[in-house]
Amino acid sequence: MIFSAAAVPLLAAVAAAIPLEVYTNDLTLTNSDVDWSIPVLSDEAIVSAALDTFTKMQNSTTVDQCTKCQSRLVYGKSLAMSRPDLIPTIFELWCNIQGDYSAETCNNKFHRTTVSNSSTGSNFADLLTLIDPLSIDAEYWCHYQVKKECPLPETPENLSIAYLWNETRPAKANTVPIPGNNTMKVLHISDFHLELEYTVGAEANCTTSMCCTPHSITPKNAIHSNQSSIHDLYTALFEGSYYDAEGNYHKGEQISALNNISVPATTFGHYECDAPEVLINSSLHSIADFQTKNNISFEFAIFTGDLVDHDETKYTAYEKSVEEETMIFRDIKNSFKNLPIYPVLGNHDTFPYAQLAPQKSGFHNKFDWNIELLTEMWMDYGWIDWDQAQFAKTHYGAYSVQLKSGLKIISFNSNAWYLSNEYAYSNNVEDPDYFGIFEFIVNELLESEAADQKVWLNFHIPLSNTVLPTAAKLFSEMVARFSPYTITGIFTGHTHRDEFNILYKNNNGTVESKQIEDVINLTWITQAVTPWVENNPAWRYYEVDTDTFQIMDSLNYYTQLNETFASSDEPVWEFEYSARDVYEIDWPASSPLNATYWHLVYEKMRTNATTLQTYESLSKRFSPYVKDCSEGDVCTWDICYVSSYTTEEYTACMKANPHYVDGTS
Ligand SMILES: *[C@@H]1O[C@H](CO)[C@@H](O)[C@H](O)[C@H]1NC(C)=O
Ligand SMILES: *[C@@H]1O[C@H](CO)[C@@H](O)[C@H](O)[C@H]1NC(C)=O
Ligand SMILES: *[C@@H]1O[C@H](CO)[C@@H](O)[C@H](O)[C@H]1NC(C)=O
Ligand SMILES: *[C@@H]1O[C@H](CO)[C@@H](O)[C@H](O)[C@H]1NC(C)=O
Ligand SMILES: *[C@@H]1O[C@H](CO)[C@@H](O)[C@H](O)[C@H]1NC(C)=O
Ligand SMILES: *[C@@H]1O[C@H](CO)[C@@H](O)[C@H](O)[C@H]1NC(C)=O
Ligand SMILES: *[C@@H]1O[C@H](CO)[C@@H](O)[C@H](O)[C@H]1NC(C)=O
Ligand SMILES: *[C@@H]1O[C@H](CO)[C@@H](O)[C@H](O)[C@H]1NC(C)=O
Ligand SMILES: *[C@@H]1O[C@H](CO)[C@@H](O)[C@H](O)[C@H]1NC(C)=O
Ligand SMILES: *[C@@H]1O[C@H](CO)[C@@H](O)[C@H](O)[C@H]1NC(C)=O
Ligand SMILES: *[C@@H]1O[C@H](CO)[C@@H](O)[C@H](O)[C@H]1NC(C)=O
Ligand SMILES: CC(=O)N[C@H]1CO[C@H](CO)[C@@H](O)[C@@H]1O
């Protein structure tokens, strides 16, 4: 990494001035009376000198906010090299002084990581040692991590990972695969988000972000004056309900609803809460029962990540994270027995939240324990073999599996590029494959292309608008290179909504740039089991062509969670929809539901209000919180979302359609 201070003279001057100022403020020392092994300034003096300098910088009227943010990084970097331990304190205090965020958010972002608080200040200190504070990487950080202090940089035109393939694209790479006549069934599950602190009877409509726990105490609503009318609506208060190892449901003791609760958390979960274990097991058993009842079996399952709850940072302890991660895999194994599962890790499947350091950075050992724990579990359960587990340990949980059917599955950890991962900002332009993940995927793809194999890519966070725009660009470059011949499926979760993203050639956001002949490929984004936030729990399976591994149909199942609130029965899981039927598109039965099909769905969403409403209803699985799309433009952002692949494309689409209302945040 080049520390190109000369590029910006003003900043260089600031940087040069600071250490001098710190060390000359209150010291007049001669060489002879200094013991150089002892720090010359107290920690307090260093902290206060830093804050003083930040205040002076902030008071400057001659530089813009972006320069101020970068100057703080310059200062922070010089200090982080020798005293990384002071960085969290300084930046948390500064965050509070600056006042753009609540004290709690400042704590989450900048407080030192402890075993009890999943705050990321220690990871930020690591980042400072890695980042070039005068680079575009720092501009990304100042845009996404501190209230857009820098404008979003334009993704460099020449940013590319084409050097990873380098050779001319073989003619066969343009061949569109034609499905055969046989299909197999593959299960897709995602986003369980177990809440170990889920408490029957706790407040389910609270003012904090996560309800149904002993600490979510303040109701959003005034307490209803007639408590018994509320209690009548929520009678399913069976504490200690569970499924045994054979999958039989045991209903717990009914408790009476507490007073001072506006909506009590019921047995199987609530819309503002992550999943109690009994809901997760209900979903898993519904899948096992579905196979038995219909006398079918899934070939295998893909699980696209997220095990740990969304509770506030101060309640997301290390131990709770580990327990939630391991409990869910145990429950999956117990329900599915010998069904092979190919899992990936999500942004919640790490500690502290969303952090993952590149192997090259020297900080990766902070995360080894997690990757080792989970990949060894996958190996013990027989999902991946010893070699794959060894590979996964040095590749953030990534592995590739060659199935007997001929399909290759490549699973990788897209948290590397997530906007909340401090380390994502360390070198994303200078060394575009800083994590080494693209190299792994591309090598696998090249090998498969040469051997005429089809490949599925599985990961958690769609590589679109919640990752760094640079990663989205590189990913779309790679997908275009290996479509349509080699990549025949891209599967993710993360958003908890049932969605999709289409990749077009030269998409500038306008309708004209999204023509049917410009379609390249598509990412499937699947539903979640957790009801958080305001969704019904759901899962799906695909009918997959056994020759080309293209998706012929997606069959979706869900449970209407509110039906369990006053019931003493288990949730009822029912058929939700078939992706081939629900949109009433004229599409030959022999053609796969490829990106061209989804382009026609997009066209219909754009031109037919009924179809837009159908999409919105499915995205939340008919929960009581589905938006009424006829009320203004509340659903129009969906049209941009499905027809964009990168951050720029989504932004350009919203700009090209000024009356659309952004619903992503
Ligand atoms: C910064 O500006 C504030 C408000 O104008 C002032 O009170 C403070 O003394 C200034 N601080 C420094 C270090 O210049
Ligand atoms: C991309 O362009 C920038 C600015 O024009 C240049 O500094 C950089 O070296 C280029 N990078 C590559 C990999 O060509
Ligand atoms: C890639 O292509 C460039 C020329 O475009 C060549 O100089 C380089 O040696 C090639 N690298 C590999 C690994 O083939
Ligand atoms: C599928 O079945 C049709 C009609 O039975 C036949 O013409 C076609 O060759 C079959 N395709 C494959 C790939 O087997
Ligand atoms: C939760 O509180 C909000 C705000 O007061 C209210 O609009 C909503 O109806 C409540 N939800 C339930 C399920 O009672
Ligand atoms: C309170 O609600 C209960 C149950 O819904 C109802 O039977 C009772 O009449 C209500 N009491 C008042 C005072 O409204
Ligand atoms: C955890 O964070 C909360 C604020 O969000 C803070 O009050 C508490 O002191 C922190 N605990 C530790 C051990 O850092
Ligand atoms: C976007 O692309 C379309 C079709 O390629 C072209 O007609 C149009 O002029 C472009 N618009 C802008 C704003 O670049
Ligand atoms: C909109 O789509 C629905 C469902 O496919 C269809 O019944 C209806 O005729 C369409 N409306 C228009 C105006 O095309
Ligand atoms: C999708 O399938 C249809 C029909 O088989 C084909 O014409 C089209 O080219 C395919 N689209 C893509 C993007 O491969
Ligand atoms: C559950 O929600 C759905 C969707 O809003 C609604 O149709 C249904 O009546 C609700 N059921 C109960 C028991 O409230
Ligand atoms: C996920 C997805 O749509 N993949 C498609 C990529 O492109 C090829 C060719 O169109 C399709 O076969 C895949 O289905």
Short mmCIF file of N, CA, C and O in Angstrom, two decimals, residues 390-446:
data_model
loop_
_atom_site.label_atom_id
_atom_site.label_comp_id
_atom_site.label_asym_id
_atom_site.label_seq_id
_atom_site.Cartn_x
_atom_site.Cartn_y
_atom_site.Cartn_z
N GLN A 390 -10.50 -28.01 5.04
CA GLN A 390 -9.18 -27.37 5.17
C GLN A 390 -9.10 -26.13 4.29
O GLN A 390 -8.59 -25.08 4.69
N PHE A 391 -9.64 -26.26 3.09
CA PHE A 391 -9.65 -25.12 2.17
C PHE A 391 -10.48 -23.98 2.75
O PHE A 391 -10.06 -22.82 2.77
N ALA A 392 -11.66 -24.33 3.25
CA ALA A 392 -12.58 -23.32 3.80
C ALA A 392 -11.93 -22.53 4.93
O ALA A 392 -12.13 -21.32 5.06
N LYS A 393 -11.10 -23.21 5.72
CA LYS A 393 -10.48 -22.54 6.87
C LYS A 393 -9.58 -21.39 6.46
O LYS A 393 -9.41 -20.45 7.22
N THR A 394 -8.97 -21.51 5.28
CA THR A 394 -8.09 -20.41 4.85
C THR A 394 -8.77 -19.52 3.81
O THR A 394 -8.14 -18.67 3.22
N HIS A 395 -10.07 -19.77 3.56
CA HIS A 395 -10.80 -18.97 2.57
C HIS A 395 -12.12 -18.45 3.11
O HIS A 395 -13.12 -18.42 2.39
N TYR A 396 -12.14 -18.08 4.39
CA TYR A 396 -13.32 -17.43 4.98
C TYR A 396 -14.57 -18.30 4.91
O TYR A 396 -15.69 -17.81 4.83
N GLY A 397 -14.39 -19.62 4.89
CA GLY A 397 -15.56 -20.51 4.82
C GLY A 397 -15.94 -20.91 3.41
O GLY A 397 -16.95 -21.58 3.21
N ALA A 398 -15.15 -20.50 2.40
CA ALA A 398 -15.50 -20.83 1.00
C ALA A 398 -15.02 -22.24 0.64
O ALA A 398 -14.02 -22.72 1.17
N TYR A 399 -15.76 -22.88 -0.25
CA TYR A 399 -15.36 -24.21 -0.73
C TYR A 399 -16.10 -24.48 -2.03
O TYR A 399 -17.07 -23.78 -2.36
N SER A 400 -15.63 -25.49 -2.76
CA SER A 400 -16.40 -25.91 -3.93
C SER A 400 -16.65 -27.41 -3.81
O SER A 400 -15.82 -28.14 -3.27
N VAL A 401 -17.83 -27.80 -4.27
CA VAL A 401 -18.21 -29.20 -4.18
C VAL A 401 -18.62 -29.68 -5.57
O VAL A 401 -19.42 -29.03 -6.24
N GLN A 402 -18.03 -30.79 -5.98
CA GLN A 402 -18.39 -31.40 -7.25
C GLN A 402 -19.42 -32.49 -6.97
O GLN A 402 -19.10 -33.49 -6.34
N LEU A 403 -20.67 -32.28 -7.40
CA LEU A 403 -21.70 -33.28 -7.11
C LEU A 403 -21.68 -34.39 -8.16
O LEU A 403 -21.25 -34.17 -9.30
N LYS A 404 -22.19 -35.54 -7.76
CA LYS A 404 -22.23 -36.69 -8.68
C LYS A 404 -23.04 -36.35 -9.93
O LYS A 404 -22.72 -36.81 -11.02
N SER A 405 -24.07 -35.56 -9.76
CA SER A 405 -24.93 -35.19 -10.89
C SER A 405 -24.20 -34.38 -11.95
O SER A 405 -24.70 -34.20 -13.05
N GLY A 406 -23.00 -33.85 -11.60
CA GLY A 406 -22.24 -33.07 -12.56
C GLY A 406 -22.17 -31.60 -12.21
O GLY A 406 -21.32 -30.86 -12.71
N LEU A 407 -23.08 -31.15 -11.36
CA LEU A 407 -23.09 -29.74 -10.97
C LEU A 407 -21.94 -29.44 -10.00
O LEU A 407 -21.62 -30.25 -9.14
N LYS A 408 -21.36 -28.26 -10.16
CA LYS A 408 -20.40 -27.80 -9.15
C LYS A 408 -21.03 -26.65 -8.35
O LYS A 408 -21.61 -25.73 -8.92
N ILE A 409 -20.89 -26.73 -7.04
CA ILE A 409 -21.39 -25.65 -6.19
C ILE A 409 -20.20 -24.90 -5.62
O ILE A 409 -19.29 -25.50 -5.05
N ILE A 410 -20.21 -23.59 -5.80
CA ILE A 410 -19.17 -22.76 -5.21
C ILE A 410 -19.83 -21.89 -4.14
O ILE A 410 -20.74 -21.12 -4.45
N SER A 411 -19.41 -22.08 -2.90
CA SER A 411 -19.96 -21.29 -1.80
C SER A 411 -18.89 -20.34 -1.31
O SER A 411 -17.75 -20.75 -1.13
N PHE A 412 -19.24 -19.10 -1.08
CA PHE A 412 -18.23 -18.17 -0.56
C PHE A 412 -18.87 -17.13 0.36
O PHE A 412 -20.10 -17.07 0.50
N ASN A 413 -18.02 -16.34 1.00
CA ASN A 413 -18.45 -15.44 2.06
C ASN A 413 -18.48 -14.00 1.55
O ASN A 413 -17.45 -13.31 1.52
N SER A 414 -19.65 -13.52 1.16
CA SER A 414 -19.73 -12.18 0.56
C SER A 414 -19.71 -11.07 1.62
O SER A 414 -19.72 -9.88 1.29
N ASN A 415 -19.67 -11.47 2.89
CA ASN A 415 -19.52 -10.48 3.95
C ASN A 415 -18.22 -9.68 3.80
O ASN A 415 -18.08 -8.58 4.32
N ALA A 416 -17.26 -10.26 3.08
CA ALA A 416 -15.99 -9.58 2.85
C ALA A 416 -16.22 -8.15 2.36
O ALA A 416 -15.50 -7.24 2.76
N TRP A 417 -17.22 -7.93 1.53
CA TRP A 417 -17.42 -6.63 0.89
C TRP A 417 -18.60 -5.86 1.45
O TRP A 417 -19.04 -4.86 0.88
N TYR A 418 -19.13 -6.33 2.57
CA TYR A 418 -20.32 -5.69 3.16
C TYR A 418 -19.98 -4.31 3.69
O TYR A 418 -18.89 -4.10 4.24
N LEU A 419 -20.92 -3.39 3.54
CA LEU A 419 -20.65 -2.01 3.97
C LEU A 419 -20.34 -1.90 5.46
O LEU A 419 -19.65 -0.98 5.88
N SER A 420 -20.83 -2.84 6.28
CA SER A 420 -20.57 -2.76 7.72
C SER A 420 -19.26 -3.43 8.12
O SER A 420 -18.88 -3.38 9.29
N ASN A 421 -18.59 -4.08 7.19
CA ASN A 421 -17.31 -4.71 7.51
C ASN A 421 -16.19 -3.67 7.38
O ASN A 421 -15.85 -3.25 6.28
N GLU A 422 -15.61 -3.27 8.52
CA GLU A 422 -14.55 -2.25 8.50
C GLU A 422 -13.44 -2.62 7.52
O GLU A 422 -12.93 -1.79 6.76
N TYR A 423 -13.06 -3.89 7.53
CA TYR A 423 -11.92 -4.33 6.72
C TYR A 423 -12.19 -4.25 5.21
O TYR A 423 -11.26 -4.27 4.41
N ALA A 424 -13.47 -4.17 4.84
CA ALA A 424 -13.81 -4.10 3.41
C ALA A 424 -13.19 -2.86 2.77
O ALA A 424 -12.93 -2.83 1.57
N TYR A 425 -12.98 -1.82 3.60
CA TYR A 425 -12.51 -0.55 3.06
C TYR A 425 -10.99 -0.49 2.92
O TYR A 425 -10.45 0.51 2.45
N SER A 426 -10.31 -1.55 3.36
CA SER A 426 -8.87 -1.40 3.53
C SER A 426 -8.12 -1.19 2.22
O SER A 426 -7.15 -0.47 2.18
N ASN A 427 -8.54 -1.83 1.16
CA ASN A 427 -7.70 -1.77 -0.04
C ASN A 427 -8.51 -2.06 -1.28
O ASN A 427 -8.04 -2.71 -2.20
N ASN A 428 -9.76 -1.61 -1.30
CA ASN A 428 -10.64 -2.19 -2.30
C ASN A 428 -10.40 -1.69 -3.72
O ASN A 428 -10.90 -2.30 -4.67
N VAL A 429 -9.63 -0.61 -3.90
CA VAL A 429 -9.35 -0.15 -5.27
C VAL A 429 -7.93 -0.52 -5.68
O VAL A 429 -7.70 -1.08 -6.75
N GLU A 430 -7.00 -0.24 -4.77
CA GLU A 430 -5.58 -0.52 -5.04
C GLU A 430 -5.35 -1.99 -5.40
O GLU A 430 -4.62 -2.31 -6.31
N ASP A 431 -6.00 -2.88 -4.64
CA ASP A 431 -5.83 -4.32 -4.82
C ASP A 431 -7.24 -4.91 -4.83
O ASP A 431 -7.75 -5.32 -3.80
N PRO A 432 -7.90 -4.91 -6.01
CA PRO A 432 -9.34 -5.19 -6.04
C PRO A 432 -9.71 -6.56 -5.50
O PRO A 432 -10.82 -6.76 -5.03
N ASP A 433 -8.80 -7.51 -5.52
CA ASP A 433 -9.12 -8.82 -4.95
C ASP A 433 -8.32 -9.01 -3.66
O ASP A 433 -7.70 -10.05 -3.44
N TYR A 434 -8.36 -8.02 -2.80
CA TYR A 434 -7.57 -8.02 -1.56
C TYR A 434 -7.88 -9.25 -0.70
O TYR A 434 -7.02 -9.76 -0.01
N PHE A 435 -9.13 -9.71 -0.74
CA PHE A 435 -9.49 -10.90 0.05
C PHE A 435 -9.05 -12.21 -0.63
O PHE A 435 -9.02 -13.25 0.00
N GLY A 436 -8.79 -12.14 -1.93
CA GLY A 436 -8.42 -13.37 -2.64
C GLY A 436 -9.61 -14.25 -2.99
O GLY A 436 -9.43 -15.38 -3.45
N ILE A 437 -10.82 -13.75 -2.77
CA ILE A 437 -12.00 -14.58 -3.01
C ILE A 437 -12.30 -14.70 -4.50
O ILE A 437 -12.64 -15.77 -5.00
N PHE A 438 -12.16 -13.59 -5.22
CA PHE A 438 -12.44 -13.65 -6.66
C PHE A 438 -11.50 -14.64 -7.36
O PHE A 438 -11.90 -15.37 -8.26
N GLU A 439 -10.26 -14.64 -6.95
CA GLU A 439 -9.30 -15.55 -7.57
C GLU A 439 -9.74 -17.00 -7.40
O GLU A 439 -9.70 -17.79 -8.34
N PHE A 440 -10.19 -17.32 -6.21
CA PHE A 440 -10.68 -18.68 -5.95
C PHE A 440 -11.87 -19.01 -6.85
O PHE A 440 -11.90 -20.06 -7.50
N ILE A 441 -12.83 -18.09 -6.93
CA ILE A 441 -14.03 -18.39 -7.74
C ILE A 441 -13.67 -18.50 -9.22
O ILE A 441 -14.11 -19.43 -9.90
N VAL A 442 -12.88 -17.55 -9.69
CA VAL A 442 -12.54 -17.54 -11.12
C VAL A 442 -11.77 -18.81 -11.50
O VAL A 442 -12.04 -19.42 -12.54
N ASN A 443 -10.83 -19.23 -10.67
CA ASN A 443 -10.10 -20.47 -10.99
C ASN A 443 -11.05 -21.66 -11.10
O ASN A 443 -10.91 -22.50 -11.99
N GLU A 444 -12.02 -21.71 -10.21
CA GLU A 444 -13.01 -22.79 -10.27
C GLU A 444 -13.83 -22.67 -11.55
O GLU A 444 -14.14 -23.68 -12.20
N LEU A 445 -14.21 -21.45 -11.90
CA LEU A 445 -15.04 -21.25 -13.09
C LEU A 445 -14.28 -21.61 -14.37
O LEU A 445 -14.83 -22.23 -15.28
N LEU A 446 -13.01 -21.24 -14.41
CA LEU A 446 -12.19 -21.56 -15.59
C LEU A 446 -12.08 -23.07 -15.77
O LEU A 446 -12.23 -23.61 -16.87
#
